[in-house]
mmCIF file of C-alpha atoms in Angstrom:
data_model
loop_
_atom_site.group_PDB
_atom_site.id
_atom_site.type_symbol
_atom_site.label_atom_id
_atom_site.label_comp_id
_atom_site.label_asym_id
_atom_site.label_seq_id
_atom_site.Cartn_x
_atom_site.Cartn_y
_atom_site.Cartn_z
ATOM 1 C CA MET A 269 -0.292 -0.227 -0.107
ATOM 2 C CA THR A 270 1.419 3.738 -0.497
ATOM 3 C CA SER A 271 0.101 6.945 0.883
ATOM 4 C CA GLY A 272 -1.836 8.295 -2.024
ATOM 5 C CA ALA A 273 -2.010 8.746 -6.186
ATOM 6 C CA THR A 274 0.743 10.461 -6.083
ATOM 7 C CA GLU A 275 3.400 8.207 -4.716
ATOM 8 C CA SER A 276 1.892 5.489 -6.701
ATOM 9 C CA ASP A 277 2.958 7.363 -9.882
ATOM 10 C CA ASN A 278 6.005 8.148 -8.717
ATOM 11 C CA ILE A 279 6.826 4.039 -7.807
ATOM 12 C CA ALA A 280 4.883 3.094 -10.965
ATOM 13 C CA VAL A 281 6.648 5.903 -13.146
ATOM 14 C CA LYS A 282 10.224 5.359 -12.110
ATOM 15 C CA GLY A 283 10.186 1.429 -11.177
ATOM 16 C CA VAL A 284 9.198 0.852 -14.558
ATOM 17 C CA ALA A 285 11.531 2.941 -16.398
ATOM 18 C CA TRP A 286 14.725 2.261 -13.866
ATOM 19 C CA ARG A 287 14.196 -1.645 -14.558
ATOM 20 C CA SER A 288 13.666 -1.268 -18.046
ATOM 21 C CA ARG A 289 16.932 -0.010 -18.114
ATOM 22 C CA ASP A 290 18.059 -2.994 -15.924
ATOM 23 C CA ILE A 291 17.351 -4.900 -18.496
ATOM 24 C CA GLN A 292 17.374 -2.647 -21.497
ATOM 25 C CA PRO A 293 19.770 -0.114 -21.341
ATOM 26 C CA GLN A 294 18.774 1.255 -24.925
ATOM 27 C CA ARG A 295 14.836 1.764 -23.676
ATOM 28 C CA ASN A 296 15.345 5.616 -22.428
ATOM 29 C CA ARG A 297 12.184 7.390 -23.631
ATOM 30 C CA ILE A 298 8.610 7.932 -21.502
ATOM 31 C CA LEU A 299 5.495 8.777 -23.332
ATOM 32 C CA VAL A 300 3.327 10.696 -21.423
ATOM 33 C CA SER A 301 -0.089 12.387 -22.590
ATOM 34 C CA ALA A 302 0.151 15.984 -21.752
ATOM 35 C CA ILE A 303 -3.148 15.764 -20.091
ATOM 36 C CA GLU A 304 -1.491 13.506 -17.500
ATOM 37 C CA HIS A 305 -1.743 14.429 -14.194
ATOM 38 C CA HIS A 306 0.961 16.158 -12.518
ATOM 39 C CA ALA A 307 1.998 13.409 -10.276
ATOM 40 C CA VAL A 308 3.144 11.251 -13.285
ATOM 41 C CA LEU A 309 4.387 14.607 -15.031
ATOM 42 C CA HIS A 310 6.444 15.344 -12.249
ATOM 43 C CA ALA A 311 8.088 11.908 -12.213
ATOM 44 C CA ALA A 312 8.592 11.275 -15.654
ATOM 45 C CA ASP A 313 10.727 14.811 -15.838
ATOM 46 C CA ALA A 314 12.508 14.063 -13.067
ATOM 47 C CA MET A 315 13.875 10.854 -15.125
ATOM 48 C CA SER A 316 14.737 13.092 -17.740
ATOM 49 C CA ALA A 317 17.588 14.198 -14.992
ATOM 50 C CA HIS A 318 19.222 10.749 -15.478
ATOM 51 C CA GLY A 319 19.309 10.107 -19.329
ATOM 52 C CA PHE A 320 15.753 9.599 -19.923
ATOM 53 C CA VAL A 321 13.597 11.088 -22.579
ATOM 54 C CA VAL A 322 10.061 12.359 -22.741
ATOM 55 C CA ASP A 323 8.301 12.317 -25.270
ATOM 56 C CA VAL A 324 4.313 14.243 -24.753
ATOM 57 C CA VAL A 325 1.738 13.320 -27.470
ATOM 58 C CA GLN A 326 -0.775 15.823 -27.573
ATOM 59 C CA PRO A 327 -4.933 15.104 -27.210
ATOM 60 C CA ASP A 328 -7.119 15.712 -29.994
ATOM 61 C CA SER A 329 -9.369 18.365 -30.589
ATOM 62 C CA GLU A 330 -11.766 16.720 -28.100
ATOM 63 C CA GLY A 331 -9.150 16.010 -25.507
ATOM 64 C CA ILE A 332 -8.846 12.432 -26.462
ATOM 65 C CA VAL A 333 -5.390 10.747 -26.356
ATOM 66 C CA GLN A 334 -5.916 8.663 -30.058
ATOM 67 C CA PRO A 335 -4.643 5.386 -30.532
ATOM 68 C CA GLU A 336 -2.674 6.210 -33.764
ATOM 69 C CA ALA A 337 -0.932 9.050 -32.134
ATOM 70 C CA VAL A 338 0.433 6.601 -29.866
ATOM 71 C CA ALA A 339 1.993 4.425 -32.361
ATOM 72 C CA GLU A 340 3.188 6.722 -34.116
ATOM 73 C CA MET A 341 5.537 8.356 -31.194
ATOM 74 C CA LEU A 342 6.866 5.301 -29.554
ATOM 75 C CA SER A 343 10.043 4.264 -30.461
ATOM 76 C CA PRO A 344 12.361 0.316 -30.143
ATOM 77 C CA GLU A 345 13.570 3.012 -26.908
ATOM 78 C CA THR A 346 10.241 3.758 -25.455
ATOM 79 C CA CYS A 347 9.739 1.281 -22.096
ATOM 80 C CA LEU A 348 6.624 3.124 -20.396
ATOM 81 C CA VAL A 349 3.755 4.876 -21.774
ATOM 82 C CA SER A 350 2.005 6.689 -19.153
ATOM 83 C CA ILE A 351 -2.141 7.351 -20.637
ATOM 84 C CA MET A 352 -4.904 8.049 -18.050
ATOM 85 C CA LEU A 353 -7.891 6.254 -18.187
ATOM 86 C CA ALA A 354 -9.922 9.537 -17.280
ATOM 87 C CA ASN A 355 -9.220 13.146 -17.352
ATOM 88 C CA ASN A 356 -9.565 14.953 -14.349
ATOM 89 C CA GLU A 357 -10.125 18.357 -15.636
ATOM 90 C CA ILE A 358 -12.359 17.537 -18.270
ATOM 91 C CA GLY A 359 -13.785 14.447 -18.156
ATOM 92 C CA THR A 360 -12.973 12.723 -21.451
ATOM 93 C CA ILE A 361 -12.573 8.872 -21.011
ATOM 94 C CA GLN A 362 -9.384 7.575 -22.664
ATOM 95 C CA PRO A 363 -9.289 4.518 -25.340
ATOM 96 C CA VAL A 364 -6.703 3.109 -22.818
ATOM 97 C CA ARG A 365 -6.947 -0.837 -24.004
ATOM 98 C CA GLU A 366 -6.926 -0.027 -27.346
ATOM 99 C CA ILE A 367 -3.733 2.044 -26.376
ATOM 100 C CA ALA A 368 -2.029 -0.778 -24.155
ATOM 101 C CA THR A 369 -2.564 -3.228 -27.215
ATOM 102 C CA ILE A 370 -0.392 -1.198 -29.055
ATOM 103 C CA VAL A 371 2.115 -0.046 -26.166
ATOM 104 C CA ARG A 372 2.700 -3.979 -25.594
ATOM 105 C CA GLU A 373 2.941 -4.653 -28.989
ATOM 106 C CA ALA A 374 5.157 -2.348 -29.139
ATOM 107 C CA GLY A 375 6.799 -4.138 -26.246
ATOM 108 C CA ALA A 376 6.704 -1.503 -23.927
ATOM 109 C CA VAL A 377 4.573 -1.015 -20.363
ATOM 110 C CA MET A 378 1.727 0.322 -20.129
ATOM 111 C CA HIS A 379 0.931 2.295 -16.647
ATOM 112 C CA THR A 380 -3.265 4.250 -16.822
ATOM 113 C CA ASP A 381 -4.032 6.424 -13.557
ATOM 114 C CA ALA A 382 -7.009 5.580 -12.983
#
């Protein structure tokens, strides 16, 4: 158990990034959406100080992160993709099932703040 969502997101993002680099050093990219909760964005940004590259996928005009947009931004170096299930500010529900399928096929780990 953790003290809450922020700690949980930090453990997930940082833990996956560190472990991925231990196993496959070339996997040094983290992909997040521009509308993630700050707990995820700050954790990803913190990893950039350790050599990770943070890529940011933009939502469409309706606030939806399209699976195709995620697929276009994935690279062989991507270790983690984090897309929240439901946006806490505008209420959009993201297509995480479809995104997770794409992420798994690319060999990366999918995290969702749900």
